CSV table of C-alpha atoms and ligand atoms in Angstrom, one decimal:
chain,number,residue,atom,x,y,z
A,43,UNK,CA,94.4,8.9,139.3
A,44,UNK,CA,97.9,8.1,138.0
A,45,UNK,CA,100.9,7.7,140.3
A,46,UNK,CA,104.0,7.1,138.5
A,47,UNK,CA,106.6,5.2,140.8
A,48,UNK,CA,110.4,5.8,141.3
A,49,UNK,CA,112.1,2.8,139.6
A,50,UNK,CA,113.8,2.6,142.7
A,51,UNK,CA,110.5,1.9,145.1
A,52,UNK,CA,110.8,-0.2,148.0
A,53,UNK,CA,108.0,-3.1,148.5
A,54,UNK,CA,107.4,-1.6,151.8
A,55,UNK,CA,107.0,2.0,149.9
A,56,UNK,CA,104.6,0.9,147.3
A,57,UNK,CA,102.6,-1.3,149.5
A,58,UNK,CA,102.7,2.3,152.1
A,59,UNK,CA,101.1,3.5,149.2
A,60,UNK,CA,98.5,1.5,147.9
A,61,UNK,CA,97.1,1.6,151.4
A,62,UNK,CA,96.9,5.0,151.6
A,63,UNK,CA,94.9,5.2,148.4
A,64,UNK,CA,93.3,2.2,148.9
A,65,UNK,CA,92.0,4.5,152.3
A,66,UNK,CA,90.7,7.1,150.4
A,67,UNK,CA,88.4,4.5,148.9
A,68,UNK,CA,90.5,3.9,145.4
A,69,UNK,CA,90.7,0.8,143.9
A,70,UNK,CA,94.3,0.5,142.7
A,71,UNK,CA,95.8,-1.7,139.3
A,72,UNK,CA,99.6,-2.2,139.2
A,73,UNK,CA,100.3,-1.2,135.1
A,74,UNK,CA,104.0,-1.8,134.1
A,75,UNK,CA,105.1,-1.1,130.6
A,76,UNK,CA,108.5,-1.5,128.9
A,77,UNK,CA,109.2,2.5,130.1
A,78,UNK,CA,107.6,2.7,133.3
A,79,UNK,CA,105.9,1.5,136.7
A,80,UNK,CA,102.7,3.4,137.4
A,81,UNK,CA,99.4,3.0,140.0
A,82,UNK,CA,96.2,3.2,138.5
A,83,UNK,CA,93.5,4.8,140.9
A,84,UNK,CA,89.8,4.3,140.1
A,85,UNK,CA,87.3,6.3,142.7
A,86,UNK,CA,85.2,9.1,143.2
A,87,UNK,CA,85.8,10.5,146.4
A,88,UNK,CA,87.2,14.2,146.5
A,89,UNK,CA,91.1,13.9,148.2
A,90,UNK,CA,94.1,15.9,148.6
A,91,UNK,CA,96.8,15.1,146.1
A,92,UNK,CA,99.4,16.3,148.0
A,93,UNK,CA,98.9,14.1,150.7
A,94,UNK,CA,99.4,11.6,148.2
A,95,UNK,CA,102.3,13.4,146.1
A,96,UNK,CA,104.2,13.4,149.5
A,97,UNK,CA,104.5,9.7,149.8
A,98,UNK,CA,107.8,8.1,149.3
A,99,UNK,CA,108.4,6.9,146.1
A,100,UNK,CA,106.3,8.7,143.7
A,101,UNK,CA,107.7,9.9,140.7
A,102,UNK,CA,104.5,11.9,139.4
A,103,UNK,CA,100.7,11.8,140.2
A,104,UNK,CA,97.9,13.1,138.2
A,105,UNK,CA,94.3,13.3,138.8
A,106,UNK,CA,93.0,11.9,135.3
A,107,UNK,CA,89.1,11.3,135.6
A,108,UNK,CA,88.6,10.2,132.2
A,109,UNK,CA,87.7,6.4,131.6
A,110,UNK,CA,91.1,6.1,129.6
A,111,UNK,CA,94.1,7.2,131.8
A,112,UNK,CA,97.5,6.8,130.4
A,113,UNK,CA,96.8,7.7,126.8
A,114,UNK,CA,95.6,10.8,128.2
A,115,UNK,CA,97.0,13.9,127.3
A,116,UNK,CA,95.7,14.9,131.0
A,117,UNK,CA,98.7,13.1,132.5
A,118,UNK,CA,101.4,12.6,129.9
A,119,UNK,CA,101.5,16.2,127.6
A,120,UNK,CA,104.3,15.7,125.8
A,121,UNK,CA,103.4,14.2,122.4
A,122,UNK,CA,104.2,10.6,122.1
A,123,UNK,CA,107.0,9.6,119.3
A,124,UNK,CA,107.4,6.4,117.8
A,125,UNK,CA,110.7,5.8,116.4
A,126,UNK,CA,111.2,2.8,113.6
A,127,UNK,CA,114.7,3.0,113.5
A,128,UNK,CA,116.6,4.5,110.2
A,129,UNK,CA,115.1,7.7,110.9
A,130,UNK,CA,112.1,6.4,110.2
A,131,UNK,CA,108.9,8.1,113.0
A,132,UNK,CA,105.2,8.8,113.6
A,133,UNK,CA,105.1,11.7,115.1
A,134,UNK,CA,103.4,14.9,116.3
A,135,UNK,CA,105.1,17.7,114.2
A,136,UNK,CA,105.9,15.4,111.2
A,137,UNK,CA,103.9,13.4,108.6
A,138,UNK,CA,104.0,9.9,107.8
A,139,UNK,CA,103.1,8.2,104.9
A,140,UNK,CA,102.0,4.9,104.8
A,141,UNK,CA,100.7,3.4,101.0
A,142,UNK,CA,100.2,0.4,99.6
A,143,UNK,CA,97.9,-2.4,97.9
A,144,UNK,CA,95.2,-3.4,100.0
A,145,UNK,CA,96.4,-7.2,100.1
A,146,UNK,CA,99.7,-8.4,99.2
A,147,UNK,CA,99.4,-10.2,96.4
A,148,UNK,CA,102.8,-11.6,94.7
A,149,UNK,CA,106.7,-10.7,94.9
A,150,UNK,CA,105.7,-9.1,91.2
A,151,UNK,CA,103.9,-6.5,92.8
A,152,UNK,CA,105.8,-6.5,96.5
A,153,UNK,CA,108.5,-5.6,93.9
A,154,UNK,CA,106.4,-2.8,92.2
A,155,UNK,CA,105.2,-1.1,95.2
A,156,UNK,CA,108.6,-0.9,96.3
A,157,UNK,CA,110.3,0.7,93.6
A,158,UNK,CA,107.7,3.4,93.6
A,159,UNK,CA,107.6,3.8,97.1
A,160,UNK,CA,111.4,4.1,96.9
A,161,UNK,CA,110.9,6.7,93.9
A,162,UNK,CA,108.4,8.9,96.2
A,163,UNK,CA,111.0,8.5,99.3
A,164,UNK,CA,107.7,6.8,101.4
A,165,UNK,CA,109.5,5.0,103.9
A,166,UNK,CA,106.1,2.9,105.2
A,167,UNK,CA,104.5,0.3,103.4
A,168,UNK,CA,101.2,-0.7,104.2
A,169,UNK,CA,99.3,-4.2,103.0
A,170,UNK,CA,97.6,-7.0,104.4
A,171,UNK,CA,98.8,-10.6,104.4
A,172,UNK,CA,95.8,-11.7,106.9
A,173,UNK,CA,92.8,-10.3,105.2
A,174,UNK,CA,89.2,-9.7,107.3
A,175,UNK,CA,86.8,-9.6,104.5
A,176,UNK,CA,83.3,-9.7,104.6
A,177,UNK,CA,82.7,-12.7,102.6
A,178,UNK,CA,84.5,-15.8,103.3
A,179,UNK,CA,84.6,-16.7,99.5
A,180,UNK,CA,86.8,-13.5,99.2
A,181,UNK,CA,90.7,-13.5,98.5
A,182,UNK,CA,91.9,-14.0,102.5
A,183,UNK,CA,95.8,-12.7,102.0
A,184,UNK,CA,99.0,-14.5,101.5
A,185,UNK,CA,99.6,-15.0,105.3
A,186,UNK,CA,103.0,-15.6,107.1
A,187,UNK,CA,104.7,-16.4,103.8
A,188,UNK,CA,103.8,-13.5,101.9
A,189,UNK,CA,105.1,-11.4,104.8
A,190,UNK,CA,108.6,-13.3,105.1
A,191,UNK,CA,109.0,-12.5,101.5
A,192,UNK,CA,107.6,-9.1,101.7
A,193,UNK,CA,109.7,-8.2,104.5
A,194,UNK,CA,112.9,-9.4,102.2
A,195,UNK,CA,112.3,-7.3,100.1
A,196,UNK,CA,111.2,-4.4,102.4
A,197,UNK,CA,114.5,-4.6,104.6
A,198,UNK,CA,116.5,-4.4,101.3
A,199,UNK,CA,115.2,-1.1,100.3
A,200,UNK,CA,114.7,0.5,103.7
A,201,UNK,CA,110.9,0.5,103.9
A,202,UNK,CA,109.1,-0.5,106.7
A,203,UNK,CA,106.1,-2.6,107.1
A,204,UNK,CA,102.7,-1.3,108.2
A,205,UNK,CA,100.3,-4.9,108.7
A,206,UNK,CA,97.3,-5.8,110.0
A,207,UNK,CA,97.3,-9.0,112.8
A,208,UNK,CA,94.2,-10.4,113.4
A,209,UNK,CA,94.3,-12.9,116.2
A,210,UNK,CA,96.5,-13.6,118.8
A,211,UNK,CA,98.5,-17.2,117.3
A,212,UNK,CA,100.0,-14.2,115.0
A,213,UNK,CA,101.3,-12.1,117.2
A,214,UNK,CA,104.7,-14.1,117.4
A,215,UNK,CA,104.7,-16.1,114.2
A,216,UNK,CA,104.4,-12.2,112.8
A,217,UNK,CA,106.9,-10.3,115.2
A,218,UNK,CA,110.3,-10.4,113.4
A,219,UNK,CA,109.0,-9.4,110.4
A,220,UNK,CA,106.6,-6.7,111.1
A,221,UNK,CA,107.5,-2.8,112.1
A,222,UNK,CA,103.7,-2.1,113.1
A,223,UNK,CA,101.0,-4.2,113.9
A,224,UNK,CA,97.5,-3.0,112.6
A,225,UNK,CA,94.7,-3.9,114.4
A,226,UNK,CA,91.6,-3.5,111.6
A,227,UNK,CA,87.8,-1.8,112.2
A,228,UNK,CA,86.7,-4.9,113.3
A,229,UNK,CA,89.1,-5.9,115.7
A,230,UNK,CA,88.8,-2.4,118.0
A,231,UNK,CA,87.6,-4.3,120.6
A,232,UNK,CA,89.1,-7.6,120.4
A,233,UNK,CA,90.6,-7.3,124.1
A,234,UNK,CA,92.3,-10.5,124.2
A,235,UNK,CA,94.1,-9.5,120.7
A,236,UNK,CA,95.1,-5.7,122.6
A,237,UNK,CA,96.0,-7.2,125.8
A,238,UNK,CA,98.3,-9.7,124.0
A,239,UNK,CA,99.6,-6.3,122.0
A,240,UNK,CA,100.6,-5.1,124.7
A,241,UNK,CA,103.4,-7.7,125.8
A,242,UNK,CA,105.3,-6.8,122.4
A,243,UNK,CA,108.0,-4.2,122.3
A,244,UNK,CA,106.6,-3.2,118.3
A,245,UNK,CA,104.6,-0.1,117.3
A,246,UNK,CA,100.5,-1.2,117.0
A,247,UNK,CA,98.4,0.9,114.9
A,248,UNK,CA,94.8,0.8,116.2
A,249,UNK,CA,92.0,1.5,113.6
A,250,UNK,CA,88.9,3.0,114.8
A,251,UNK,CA,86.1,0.7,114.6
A,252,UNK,CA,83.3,0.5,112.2
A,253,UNK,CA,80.7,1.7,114.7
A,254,UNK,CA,83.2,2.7,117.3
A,255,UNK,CA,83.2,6.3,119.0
A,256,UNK,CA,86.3,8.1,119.9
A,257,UNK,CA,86.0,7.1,123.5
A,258,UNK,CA,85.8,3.7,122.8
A,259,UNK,CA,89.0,4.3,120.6
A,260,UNK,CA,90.6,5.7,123.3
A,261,UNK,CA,90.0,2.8,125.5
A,262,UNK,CA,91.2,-0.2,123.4
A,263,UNK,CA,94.4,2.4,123.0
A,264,UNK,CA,94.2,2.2,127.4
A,265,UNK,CA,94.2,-2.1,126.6
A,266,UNK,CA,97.5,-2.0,124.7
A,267,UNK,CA,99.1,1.0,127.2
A,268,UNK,CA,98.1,-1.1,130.1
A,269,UNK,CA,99.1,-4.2,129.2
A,270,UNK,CA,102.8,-3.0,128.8
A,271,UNK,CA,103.4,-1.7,125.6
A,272,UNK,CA,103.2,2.1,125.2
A,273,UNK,CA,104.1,2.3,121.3
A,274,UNK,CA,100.8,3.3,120.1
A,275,UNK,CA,99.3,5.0,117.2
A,276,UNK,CA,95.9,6.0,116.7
A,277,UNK,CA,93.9,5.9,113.0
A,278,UNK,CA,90.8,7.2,112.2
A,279,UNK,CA,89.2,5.7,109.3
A,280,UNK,CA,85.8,6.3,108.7
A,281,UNK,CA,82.6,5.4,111.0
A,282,UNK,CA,79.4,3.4,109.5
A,283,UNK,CA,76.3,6.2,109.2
A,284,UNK,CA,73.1,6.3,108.1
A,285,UNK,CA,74.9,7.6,104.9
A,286,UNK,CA,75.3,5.5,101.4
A,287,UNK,CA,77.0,7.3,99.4
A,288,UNK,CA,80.7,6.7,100.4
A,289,UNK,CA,81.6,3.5,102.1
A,290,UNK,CA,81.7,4.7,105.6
A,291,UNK,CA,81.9,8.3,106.9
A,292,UNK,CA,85.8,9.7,107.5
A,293,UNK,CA,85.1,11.7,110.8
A,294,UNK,CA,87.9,14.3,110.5
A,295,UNK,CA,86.4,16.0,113.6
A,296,UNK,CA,87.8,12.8,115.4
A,297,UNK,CA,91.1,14.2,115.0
A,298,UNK,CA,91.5,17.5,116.3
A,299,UNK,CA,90.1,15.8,119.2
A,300,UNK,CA,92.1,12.9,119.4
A,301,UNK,CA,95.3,14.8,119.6
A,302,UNK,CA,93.6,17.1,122.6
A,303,UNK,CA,92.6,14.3,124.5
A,304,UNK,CA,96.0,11.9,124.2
A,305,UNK,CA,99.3,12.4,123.4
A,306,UNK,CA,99.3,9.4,120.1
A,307,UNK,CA,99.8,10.3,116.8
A,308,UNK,CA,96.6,9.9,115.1
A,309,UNK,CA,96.6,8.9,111.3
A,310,UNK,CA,93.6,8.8,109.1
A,311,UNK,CA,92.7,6.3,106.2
A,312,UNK,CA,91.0,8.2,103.2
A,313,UNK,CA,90.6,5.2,101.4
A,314,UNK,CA,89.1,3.2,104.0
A,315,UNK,CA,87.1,6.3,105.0
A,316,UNK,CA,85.8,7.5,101.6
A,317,UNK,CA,86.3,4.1,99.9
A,318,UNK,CA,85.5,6.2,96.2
A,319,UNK,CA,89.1,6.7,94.7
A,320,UNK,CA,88.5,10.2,92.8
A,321,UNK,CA,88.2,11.5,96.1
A,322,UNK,CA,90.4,9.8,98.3
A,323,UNK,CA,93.0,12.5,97.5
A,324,UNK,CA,90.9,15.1,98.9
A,325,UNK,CA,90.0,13.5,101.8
A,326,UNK,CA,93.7,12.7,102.5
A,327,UNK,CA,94.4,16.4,102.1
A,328,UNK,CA,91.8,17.4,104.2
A,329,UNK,CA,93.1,14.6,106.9
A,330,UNK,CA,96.3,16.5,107.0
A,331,UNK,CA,94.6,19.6,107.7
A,332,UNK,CA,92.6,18.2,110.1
A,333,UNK,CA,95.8,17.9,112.3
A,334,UNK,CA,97.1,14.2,111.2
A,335,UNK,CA,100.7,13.3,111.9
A,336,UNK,CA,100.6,10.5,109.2
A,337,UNK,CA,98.0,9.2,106.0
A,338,UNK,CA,97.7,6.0,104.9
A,339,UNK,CA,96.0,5.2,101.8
A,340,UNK,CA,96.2,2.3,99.2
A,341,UNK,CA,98.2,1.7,96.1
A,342,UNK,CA,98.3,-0.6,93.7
A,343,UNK,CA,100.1,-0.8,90.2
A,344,UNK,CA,96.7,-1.7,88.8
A,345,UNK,CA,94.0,-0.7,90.7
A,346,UNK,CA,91.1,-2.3,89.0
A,347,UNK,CA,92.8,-6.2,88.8
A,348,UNK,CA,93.3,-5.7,93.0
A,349,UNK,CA,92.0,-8.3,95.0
A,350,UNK,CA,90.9,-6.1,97.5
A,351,UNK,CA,89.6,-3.1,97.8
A,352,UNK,CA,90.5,-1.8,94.3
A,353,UNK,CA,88.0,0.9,93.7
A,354,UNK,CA,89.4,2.7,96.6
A,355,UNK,CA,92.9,2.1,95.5
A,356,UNK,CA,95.4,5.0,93.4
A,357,UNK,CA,97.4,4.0,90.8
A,358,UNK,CA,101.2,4.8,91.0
A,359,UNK,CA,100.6,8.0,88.9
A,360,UNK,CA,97.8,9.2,91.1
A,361,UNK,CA,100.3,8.1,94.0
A,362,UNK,CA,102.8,10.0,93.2
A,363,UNK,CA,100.6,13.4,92.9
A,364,UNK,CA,99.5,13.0,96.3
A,365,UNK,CA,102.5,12.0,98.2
A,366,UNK,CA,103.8,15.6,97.0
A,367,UNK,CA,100.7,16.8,97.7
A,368,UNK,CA,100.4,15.4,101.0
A,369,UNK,CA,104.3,17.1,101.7
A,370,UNK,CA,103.0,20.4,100.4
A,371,UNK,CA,99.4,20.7,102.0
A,372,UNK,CA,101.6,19.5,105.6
A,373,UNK,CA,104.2,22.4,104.5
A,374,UNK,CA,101.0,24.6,104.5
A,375,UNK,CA,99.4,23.5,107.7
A,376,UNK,CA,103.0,24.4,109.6
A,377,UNK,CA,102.5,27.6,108.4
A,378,UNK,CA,98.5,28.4,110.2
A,379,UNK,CA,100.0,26.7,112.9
A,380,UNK,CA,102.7,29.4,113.5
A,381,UNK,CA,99.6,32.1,113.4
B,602,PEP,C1,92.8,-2.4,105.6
B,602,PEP,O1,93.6,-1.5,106.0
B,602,PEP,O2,93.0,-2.9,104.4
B,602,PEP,C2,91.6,-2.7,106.3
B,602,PEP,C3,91.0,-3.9,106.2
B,602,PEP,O3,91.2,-1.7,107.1
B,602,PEP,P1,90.0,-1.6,108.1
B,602,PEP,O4,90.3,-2.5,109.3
B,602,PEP,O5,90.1,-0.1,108.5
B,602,PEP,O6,88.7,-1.9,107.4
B,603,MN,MN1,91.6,-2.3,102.2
């Protein structure tokens, strides 16, 4: 169950409360987040909610019985916006696009990206300063300084930055010059990095891990939520299967069943989730269809000297195609939905 409290709750209301749930055999958690004060309710006994709903200062209660509460759709409905200022949102009923290289590499191509961003009016840049690879002997990002001089440049043209954080020291070292934090496949279920996300007042971008189910998703979205910070996008990018062939398997059916279960925005990766670049535009066309509110997908200005990740990466040319076709394919998807 979720009871959502008046701001204006006595003490002696809210303890008045806990006991009476705490009576029906519910073991209560105290959640506040930047926007709101709510009980958390975990039992199984049958009860009458409006016994509950009667109590003084309850603002809202809902009987959730999914393992994840507050990102459920079960309690809040309404879709969840996040606004990054200068007009700039990921949101249900509009569609983001994130691109950029893999790894930030130089203030060369920082400066390259940019200017084709800015041509193709993509207001999100995406790239890693902190990179997880699998090998240690692999390129391992620029770190904090290659996002200062990133974000320079960023703030001068009006793009916002999209990067991943991989451990908790970089939370704060990262915060002024990051609009959302990234948490990568194999950080899903770092909880001391999500409950640490959750004292921030910035977006946080969660990435489905590499063997991780949507449930599981949905939880280490409940970590964040919980822990105070209720700016929270979801990302599907591709599960590990049996399969060979492509990199990992983009499961698009997460999507249409994200947004029923919560109210995030859900994104999806094609690159990550293909990881072949001839068909990461398809895949990013069929993510839209699939319901997405936003795609992310790498860009480099020469895909094959990347240091990451470059056979999954588009060139600006092949960048530019499916930015348009990303607008049109969305355009098209507005019009089944009025059916
Ligand atoms: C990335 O976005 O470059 C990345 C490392 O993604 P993931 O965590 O999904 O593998
Ligand atoms: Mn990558």
């Amino acid at each position: 169950m979720i009871i959502q409290l008046k701001q204006d709750i006595s003490e002696k209301e809210k303890s008045a409360l806990i006991d009476e749930v705490n009576g029906i055999g519910y073991k209560i958690t105290e959640v506040k987040t930047q926007l709101g004060d709510y009980l958390i309710g975990i039992g199984k006994a049958d009860f009458d909610i409006r016994k509950i709903g009667k109590k003084a200062g309850i603002a809202d209660i809902h009987i959730v019985s999914d393992e994840y509460k507050l990102v459920s759709k079960k309690w809040k409905v309404k879709p969840t916006s996040i606004d990054l200022g200068d007009g700039v949102f990921v949101k249900d009923g509009d569609m983001a696009i994130m691109a950029g290289p893999c790894s930030i590499e130089s203030e060369d191509q920082i400066r390259k990206v940019i200017n084709h961003l800015k041509e193709n009016n993509i207001k999100l840049m995406r790239g890693g300063v902190f990179k997880p690879r699998s090998s240690p002997y692999a390129f391992r990002g620029l770190g904090l300084d290659g996002l200062k001089l990133w974000y320079e440049l960023a703030q001068e043209a009006g793009i916002k930055i999209v990067t991943e954080v991989m451990q908790v020291s970089q939370i704060e070292e990262m915060y002024p010059f990051v609009d959302i934090y990234q948490v990568g496949a194999r950080n899903t279920q770092n909880f001391n990095l999500l409950d640490e996300l959750g004292k921030v007042d910035k977006a946080v971008m969660i990435k489905r891990g590499i063997s991780g189910t949507i449930e599981e998703l949905l939880q280490s979205a409940e970590y964040v939520f919980s822990g105070g910070n209720e700016k929270l996008i979801l990302c599907e990018r591709g599960i590990r299967t049996y399969e060979k062939a492509s990199r990992n398997t983009l499961d698009l059916n997460a999507v249409p069943i994200l947004k029923a279960k919560s109210h995030l925005p859900v994104v999806v990766d094609p690159s990550h989730g293909i990881g072949i670049r001839a068909y990461v535009p398809q895949m990013a066309l069929a993510g839209v269809m699939s319901g997405a509110d936003g795609i992310i997908y790498e860009a480099h200005e020469v895909p094959d000297k990347a240091y990451s990740d470059g056979q999954q990466t588009l060139d600006f040319a092949q960048s530019t195609l499916l930015a348009d076709q990303i607008r049109k394919t969305f355009a098209l998807r507005k019009t089944f939905e009025l059916l």
